Coordinates of N, CA and C and ligand atoms in Angstrom, one line a residue:
M6 N -34.6 13.2 27.6 CA -36.0 13.2 27.2 C -36.9 13.2 28.5
A7 N -37.9 14.0 28.4 CA -38.8 14.0 29.6 C -40.1 13.2 29.3
T8 N -40.5 12.4 30.3 CA -41.8 11.7 30.2 C -42.9 12.8 30.3
E9 N -43.8 12.7 29.4 CA -44.9 13.7 29.4 C -46.2 13.0 28.9
R10 N -47.2 13.7 29.0 CA -48.5 13.2 28.6 C -49.1 14.0 27.5
T11 N -49.9 13.4 26.6 CA -50.6 14.1 25.6 C -52.0 13.6 25.5
F12 N -52.8 14.3 24.7 CA -54.2 13.9 24.6 C -54.5 13.5 23.1
S13 N -55.2 12.4 23.0 CA -55.5 11.8 21.7 C -57.0 11.5 21.6
I14 N -57.5 11.7 20.4 CA -58.9 11.2 20.1 C -58.8 10.3 18.8
I15 N -59.4 9.2 19.0 CA -59.7 8.3 17.8 C -61.1 8.8 17.3
K16 N -61.1 9.3 16.0 CA -62.2 10.0 15.5 C -63.3 9.1 15.0
P17 N -64.5 9.6 14.7 CA -65.6 8.8 14.2 C -65.4 8.0 13.0
D18 N -64.6 8.5 12.0 CA -64.3 7.7 10.8 C -63.6 6.4 11.2
A19 N -62.8 6.4 12.3 CA -62.1 5.2 12.7 C -63.0 4.3 13.6
T20 N -63.8 4.8 14.5 CA -64.7 3.9 15.2 C -65.6 3.2 14.3
R21 N -66.1 4.0 13.3 CA -67.1 3.4 12.3 C -66.5 2.2 11.6
R22 N -65.1 2.3 11.3 CA -64.5 1.2 10.6 C -63.9 0.1 11.5
N23 N -64.1 0.3 12.8 CA -63.6 -0.7 13.8 C -62.1 -0.9 13.8
I24 N -61.4 0.2 13.7 CA -60.0 0.2 13.7 C -59.4 0.9 14.9
T25 N -60.1 1.0 16.0 CA -59.5 1.6 17.2 C -58.4 0.8 17.8
G26 N -58.5 -0.5 17.7 CA -57.4 -1.4 18.1 C -56.1 -1.2 17.3
A27 N -56.3 -1.2 16.0 CA -55.2 -1.1 15.0 C -54.5 0.3 15.2
I28 N -55.3 1.3 15.5 CA -54.7 2.6 15.7 C -53.9 2.7 17.0
T29 N -54.6 2.1 18.1 CA -53.9 2.1 19.4 C -52.6 1.3 19.3
K30 N -52.6 0.2 18.5 CA -51.3 -0.5 18.4 C -50.2 0.3 17.7
M31 N -50.6 1.2 16.8 CA -49.6 2.0 16.2 C -49.1 3.0 17.2
L32 N -50.0 3.5 18.0 CA -49.6 4.5 19.1 C -48.6 3.7 20.1
E33 N -49.0 2.5 20.5 CA -48.2 1.8 21.4 C -46.8 1.4 20.8
D34 N -46.8 1.0 19.5 CA -45.6 0.7 18.8 C -44.7 1.9 18.7
A35 N -45.2 3.1 18.8 CA -44.4 4.3 18.7 C -43.9 4.7 20.1
G36 N -44.2 3.9 21.1 CA -43.6 4.1 22.4 C -44.5 4.9 23.4
L37 N -45.8 5.0 23.0 CA -46.8 5.7 23.8 C -47.6 4.7 24.6
R38 N -47.9 5.0 25.8 CA -48.7 4.1 26.7 C -50.0 4.8 27.0
V39 N -51.1 4.0 26.8 CA -52.4 4.5 27.1 C -52.7 4.5 28.6
V40 N -52.7 5.6 29.2 CA -52.9 5.7 30.7 C -54.3 6.1 31.1
A41 N -55.2 6.4 30.1 CA -56.6 6.7 30.3 C -57.3 6.5 28.9
S42 N -58.5 6.0 28.9 CA -59.2 5.7 27.7 C -60.7 5.6 27.9
R43 N -61.5 6.3 27.1 CA -62.9 6.2 27.3 C -63.6 6.4 25.9
R44 N -64.6 5.6 25.6 CA -65.3 5.7 24.4 C -66.6 6.6 24.7
I45 N -66.8 7.6 24.0 CA -67.9 8.5 24.3 C -68.5 9.0 23.0
R46 N -69.7 9.5 23.1 CA -70.4 10.2 21.9 C -70.3 11.7 22.3
M47 N -69.4 12.4 21.6 CA -69.3 13.8 22.0 C -70.5 14.6 21.7
T48 N -70.9 15.5 22.6 CA -72.0 16.4 22.4 C -71.5 17.6 21.5
R49 N -72.5 18.2 20.9 CA -72.2 19.4 20.1 C -71.5 20.5 20.9
E50 N -71.9 20.6 22.2 CA -71.3 21.6 23.1 C -69.9 21.2 23.4
Q51 N -69.6 20.0 23.6 CA -68.2 19.5 23.8 C -67.3 19.8 22.6
A52 N -67.9 19.4 21.4 CA -67.1 19.6 20.2 C -66.8 21.1 20.0
E53 N -67.8 21.9 20.2 CA -67.5 23.4 20.0 C -66.6 23.9 21.0
G54 N -66.6 23.4 22.2 CA -65.7 23.9 23.3 C -64.3 23.4 23.0
F55 N -64.2 22.1 22.6 CA -62.9 21.5 22.4 C -62.2 22.2 21.2
Y56 N -62.9 22.5 20.2 CA -62.3 23.1 19.0 C -62.5 24.6 18.9
A57 N -62.7 25.3 20.1 CA -63.0 26.7 20.1 C -61.9 27.6 19.3
V58 N -60.7 27.1 19.3 CA -59.6 27.9 18.6 C -59.9 27.9 17.1
H59 N -60.7 27.0 16.6 CA -61.0 27.0 15.2 C -62.3 27.6 14.9
R60 N -62.9 28.3 15.8 CA -64.3 28.9 15.7 C -64.5 29.7 14.4
E61 N -63.4 30.5 14.0 CA -63.5 31.4 12.9 C -63.2 30.7 11.6
R62 N -62.7 29.4 11.6 CA -62.3 28.7 10.4 C -63.5 28.3 9.6
P63 N -63.4 28.3 8.3 CA -64.6 28.0 7.4 C -65.1 26.5 7.7
F64 N -64.2 25.7 8.1 CA -64.6 24.3 8.3 C -65.1 23.9 9.7
F65 N -65.3 25.0 10.6 CA -65.6 24.7 12.0 C -67.0 24.0 12.1
N66 N -68.0 24.4 11.4 CA -69.3 23.7 11.6 C -69.2 22.3 11.1
D67 N -68.6 22.1 9.9 CA -68.4 20.7 9.4 C -67.6 19.8 10.4
L68 N -66.6 20.4 10.9 CA -65.7 19.7 11.9 C -66.5 19.2 13.1
C69 N -67.3 20.2 13.7 CA -68.1 19.8 14.8 C -69.2 18.8 14.5
A70 N -69.8 18.9 13.3 CA -70.8 17.9 12.9 C -70.1 16.5 12.7
F71 N -68.9 16.5 12.1 CA -68.2 15.2 12.0 C -67.8 14.6 13.3
M72 N -67.3 15.4 14.2 CA -66.8 14.9 15.5 C -68.0 14.4 16.4
T73 N -69.2 14.8 16.1 CA -70.4 14.3 16.8 C -71.2 13.3 16.0
S74 N -70.6 12.8 14.9 CA -71.4 11.9 14.0 C -71.3 10.5 14.4
G75 N -70.5 10.2 15.4 CA -70.4 8.8 15.9 C -69.5 8.8 17.1
P76 N -69.3 7.6 17.7 CA -68.4 7.5 18.9 C -67.0 7.9 18.6
V77 N -66.3 8.4 19.6 CA -64.9 8.7 19.6 C -64.3 8.0 20.8
V78 N -63.0 7.8 20.7 CA -62.2 7.3 21.9 C -61.3 8.4 22.3
V79 N -61.5 8.9 23.5 CA -60.6 9.9 24.1 C -59.6 9.2 24.9
Q80 N -58.3 9.6 24.8 CA -57.2 8.9 25.5 C -56.2 9.9 26.0
V81 N -55.5 9.5 27.1 CA -54.3 10.1 27.5 C -53.2 9.2 27.2
L82 N -52.1 9.7 26.6 CA -51.0 8.9 26.2 C -49.8 9.4 27.0
E83 N -48.9 8.5 27.4 CA -47.7 8.9 28.2 C -46.5 8.3 27.6
G84 N -45.4 9.0 27.6 CA -44.1 8.5 27.1 C -43.1 9.6 27.0
D85 N -41.9 9.3 26.6 CA -40.9 10.3 26.4 C -41.3 11.2 25.2
D86 N -41.3 12.5 25.4 CA -41.6 13.5 24.4 C -43.0 13.1 23.7
A87 N -43.9 12.8 24.6 CA -45.2 12.2 24.1 C -45.9 13.1 23.0
V88 N -45.8 14.4 23.2 CA -46.5 15.3 22.3 C -46.0 15.2 20.9
V89 N -44.6 15.3 20.8 CA -44.0 15.2 19.5 C -44.1 13.8 18.9
R90 N -43.8 12.8 19.7 CA -43.9 11.5 19.3 C -45.3 11.1 18.7
N91 N -46.3 11.6 19.4 CA -47.7 11.3 18.9 C -47.9 12.1 17.6
R92 N -47.5 13.3 17.5 CA -47.7 14.1 16.2 C -46.9 13.4 15.1
E93 N -45.8 12.8 15.4 CA -45.0 12.1 14.3 C -45.7 10.9 13.8
V94 N -46.3 10.1 14.8 CA -46.9 8.8 14.3 C -48.3 9.1 13.7
M95 N -48.9 10.3 14.1 CA -50.2 10.7 13.5 C -50.0 11.0 12.0
G96 N -49.0 11.8 11.7 CA -48.7 12.3 10.3 C -49.5 13.6 10.1
A97 N -49.3 14.1 8.9 CA -49.8 15.5 8.5 C -51.3 15.5 8.5
T98 N -51.9 16.6 8.8 CA -53.4 16.8 8.9 C -54.0 16.2 7.6
N99 N -53.5 16.6 6.5 CA -54.1 16.1 5.2 C -53.4 14.8 4.9
P100 N -54.1 13.7 4.8 CA -53.4 12.4 4.5 C -52.6 12.4 3.2
A101 N -53.0 13.2 2.3 CA -52.2 13.3 1.0 C -50.8 13.8 1.3
D102 N -50.6 14.5 2.4 CA -49.3 15.0 2.7 C -48.6 14.2 3.8
A103 N -49.2 13.2 4.3 CA -48.7 12.4 5.4 C -47.6 11.4 5.0
D104 N -46.6 11.2 5.8 CA -45.5 10.3 5.5 C -46.0 8.8 5.6
E105 N -45.4 8.0 4.8 CA -45.6 6.5 4.8 C -45.5 6.0 6.3
G106 N -46.3 5.1 6.7 CA -46.2 4.5 8.0 C -46.9 5.3 9.1
T107 N -47.4 6.4 8.8 CA -48.1 7.2 9.8 C -49.6 6.7 9.8
I108 N -50.3 7.1 10.9 CA -51.7 6.7 11.1 C -52.5 7.3 10.0
R109 N -52.3 8.6 9.8 CA -53.2 9.3 8.8 C -52.9 8.8 7.4
K110 N -51.7 8.5 7.0 CA -51.4 7.9 5.7 C -52.0 6.6 5.6
T111 N -52.0 5.8 6.6 CA -52.5 4.4 6.6 C -54.0 4.4 6.6
Y112 N -54.7 5.3 7.4 CA -56.1 5.1 7.7 C -57.0 6.3 7.3
A113 N -56.5 7.5 7.3 CA -57.4 8.7 7.1 C -58.1 8.6 5.8
E114 N -59.4 9.1 5.8 CA -60.2 9.1 4.6 C -60.1 10.5 3.9
S115 N -59.8 11.6 4.7 CA -59.8 12.9 4.1 C -59.1 13.9 5.1
I116 N -59.0 15.1 4.7 CA -58.4 16.1 5.6 C -59.2 16.3 6.8
E117 N -60.5 16.1 6.7 CA -61.4 16.2 7.9 C -61.5 14.9 8.6
A118 N -61.9 13.8 7.9 CA -62.0 12.5 8.5 C -60.6 11.9 8.6
N119 N -59.8 12.4 9.4 CA -58.4 12.0 9.4 C -58.0 11.1 10.6
S120 N -59.0 10.4 11.2 CA -58.8 9.3 12.1 C -58.3 9.6 13.5
V121 N -57.5 10.6 13.7 CA -56.9 10.9 15.0 C -56.7 12.4 15.3
H122 N -56.9 12.7 16.5 CA -56.5 14.1 17.0 C -55.3 13.9 17.9
G123 N -54.4 14.8 18.0 CA -53.3 14.8 19.0 C -52.9 16.3 19.3
S124 N -52.7 16.5 20.6 CA -52.3 17.8 21.1 C -51.1 18.3 20.4
D125 N -51.0 19.7 20.2 CA -49.9 20.2 19.4 C -48.8 20.8 20.4
S126 N -49.0 20.8 21.7 CA -48.0 21.4 22.6 C -48.3 20.8 24.0
P127 N -47.3 20.7 24.9 CA -47.6 20.2 26.2 C -48.6 21.1 27.0
E128 N -48.6 22.4 26.7 CA -49.6 23.3 27.4 C -51.0 22.9 26.9
N129 N -51.2 22.8 25.6 CA -52.5 22.4 25.1 C -52.9 21.0 25.5
A130 N -51.9 20.1 25.6 CA -52.2 18.7 26.1 C -52.9 18.8 27.5
Q131 N -52.3 19.6 28.4 CA -52.9 19.7 29.7 C -54.3 20.2 29.7
V132 N -54.5 21.2 28.9 CA -55.9 21.8 28.8 C -56.9 20.7 28.2
E133 N -56.4 20.0 27.2 CA -57.3 19.0 26.6 C -57.5 17.8 27.5
I134 N -56.5 17.4 28.2 CA -56.7 16.3 29.1 C -57.7 16.7 30.2
D135 N -57.6 17.9 30.7 CA -58.5 18.3 31.7 C -59.9 18.5 31.2
F136 N -60.1 18.7 29.9 CA -61.4 18.9 29.3 C -62.2 17.6 29.4
F137 N -61.5 16.4 29.3 CA -62.2 15.1 29.3 C -62.0 14.2 30.5
F138 N -60.9 14.4 31.2 CA -60.6 13.5 32.3 C -60.4 14.1 33.6
K139 N -60.8 13.4 34.7 CA -60.5 13.8 36.1 C -59.2 13.2 36.4
P140 N -58.4 13.8 37.3 CA -57.1 13.2 37.7 C -57.1 11.7 38.0
D141 N -58.2 11.3 38.8 CA -58.2 9.9 39.2 C -58.6 8.9 38.2
E142 N -58.9 9.4 37.0 CA -59.2 8.5 35.8 C -58.0 8.2 35.0
I143 N -56.9 8.8 35.4 CA -55.6 8.6 34.7 C -54.7 7.8 35.6
V144 N -54.3 6.6 35.0 CA -53.6 5.7 35.9 C -52.3 5.3 35.1
G145 N -51.2 5.9 35.5 CA -49.9 5.7 34.8 C -49.1 4.5 35.3
Ligands
GDP215 P1 -54.4 18.8 13.4 O1 -53.7 19.4 14.6 O2 -53.4 18.1 12.5 O3 -55.5 17.9 13.8 O4 -55.0 20.0 12.5 P2 -55.7 21.3 12.8 O5 -55.6 21.7 14.3 O6 -55.3 22.4 11.8 O7 -57.3 21.0 12.5 C1 -58.1 20.3 13.4 C2 -58.9 19.4 12.6 O8 -59.8 20.1 11.8 C3 -58.2 18.4 11.7 O9 -57.6 17.3 12.3 C4 -59.3 18.0 10.7 O10 -60.2 17.1 11.3 C5 -60.0 19.4 10.6 N1 -59.6 20.2 9.4 C6 -58.4 20.8 9.3 N2 -58.3 21.5 8.2 C7 -59.4 21.2 7.5 C8 -60.0 21.7 6.2 O11 -59.3 22.4 5.5 N3 -61.2 21.2 5.9 C9 -62.0 20.4 6.8 N4 -63.2 20.1 6.4 N5 -61.5 20.0 7.9 C10 -60.3 20.4 8.3

């Protein structure tokens, strides 16, 4: 197994309910290490840029409005097979489909307000990490 990095966001539904620590504990318990973390209020421009691949999807405007509706915590996670490991502990996009014990099954409010984002490939992880962090802000 290769040590790799992935990118995570704790979304506004979770910061609103003060469960960033509880979610981070689930990430850590899954073998992921937080090597960078920053709480920010995403701008509309950042949200549209970050989710550009979804620009044509019907939920794009709602998604950008949601992601800018409150603070988020952007994080870089490190560990063996971090991308897959993070996707496993996150659970399915729709909490109704998520497995027991996953973050989304435990905490998500809806398919949109689903508490966490996680990169879906190592290539996208690098792009997403670079979107929010400078190299010297990541301390492994
Ligand atoms: P993810 O990789 O599991 O986060 O899922 P996607 O990349 O497909 O979607 C990105 C984000 O858009 C999801 O995490 C949700 O916040 C949101 N989203 C996805 N599908 C829907 C949908 O059908 N309706 C709404 N309102 N939001 C959605």
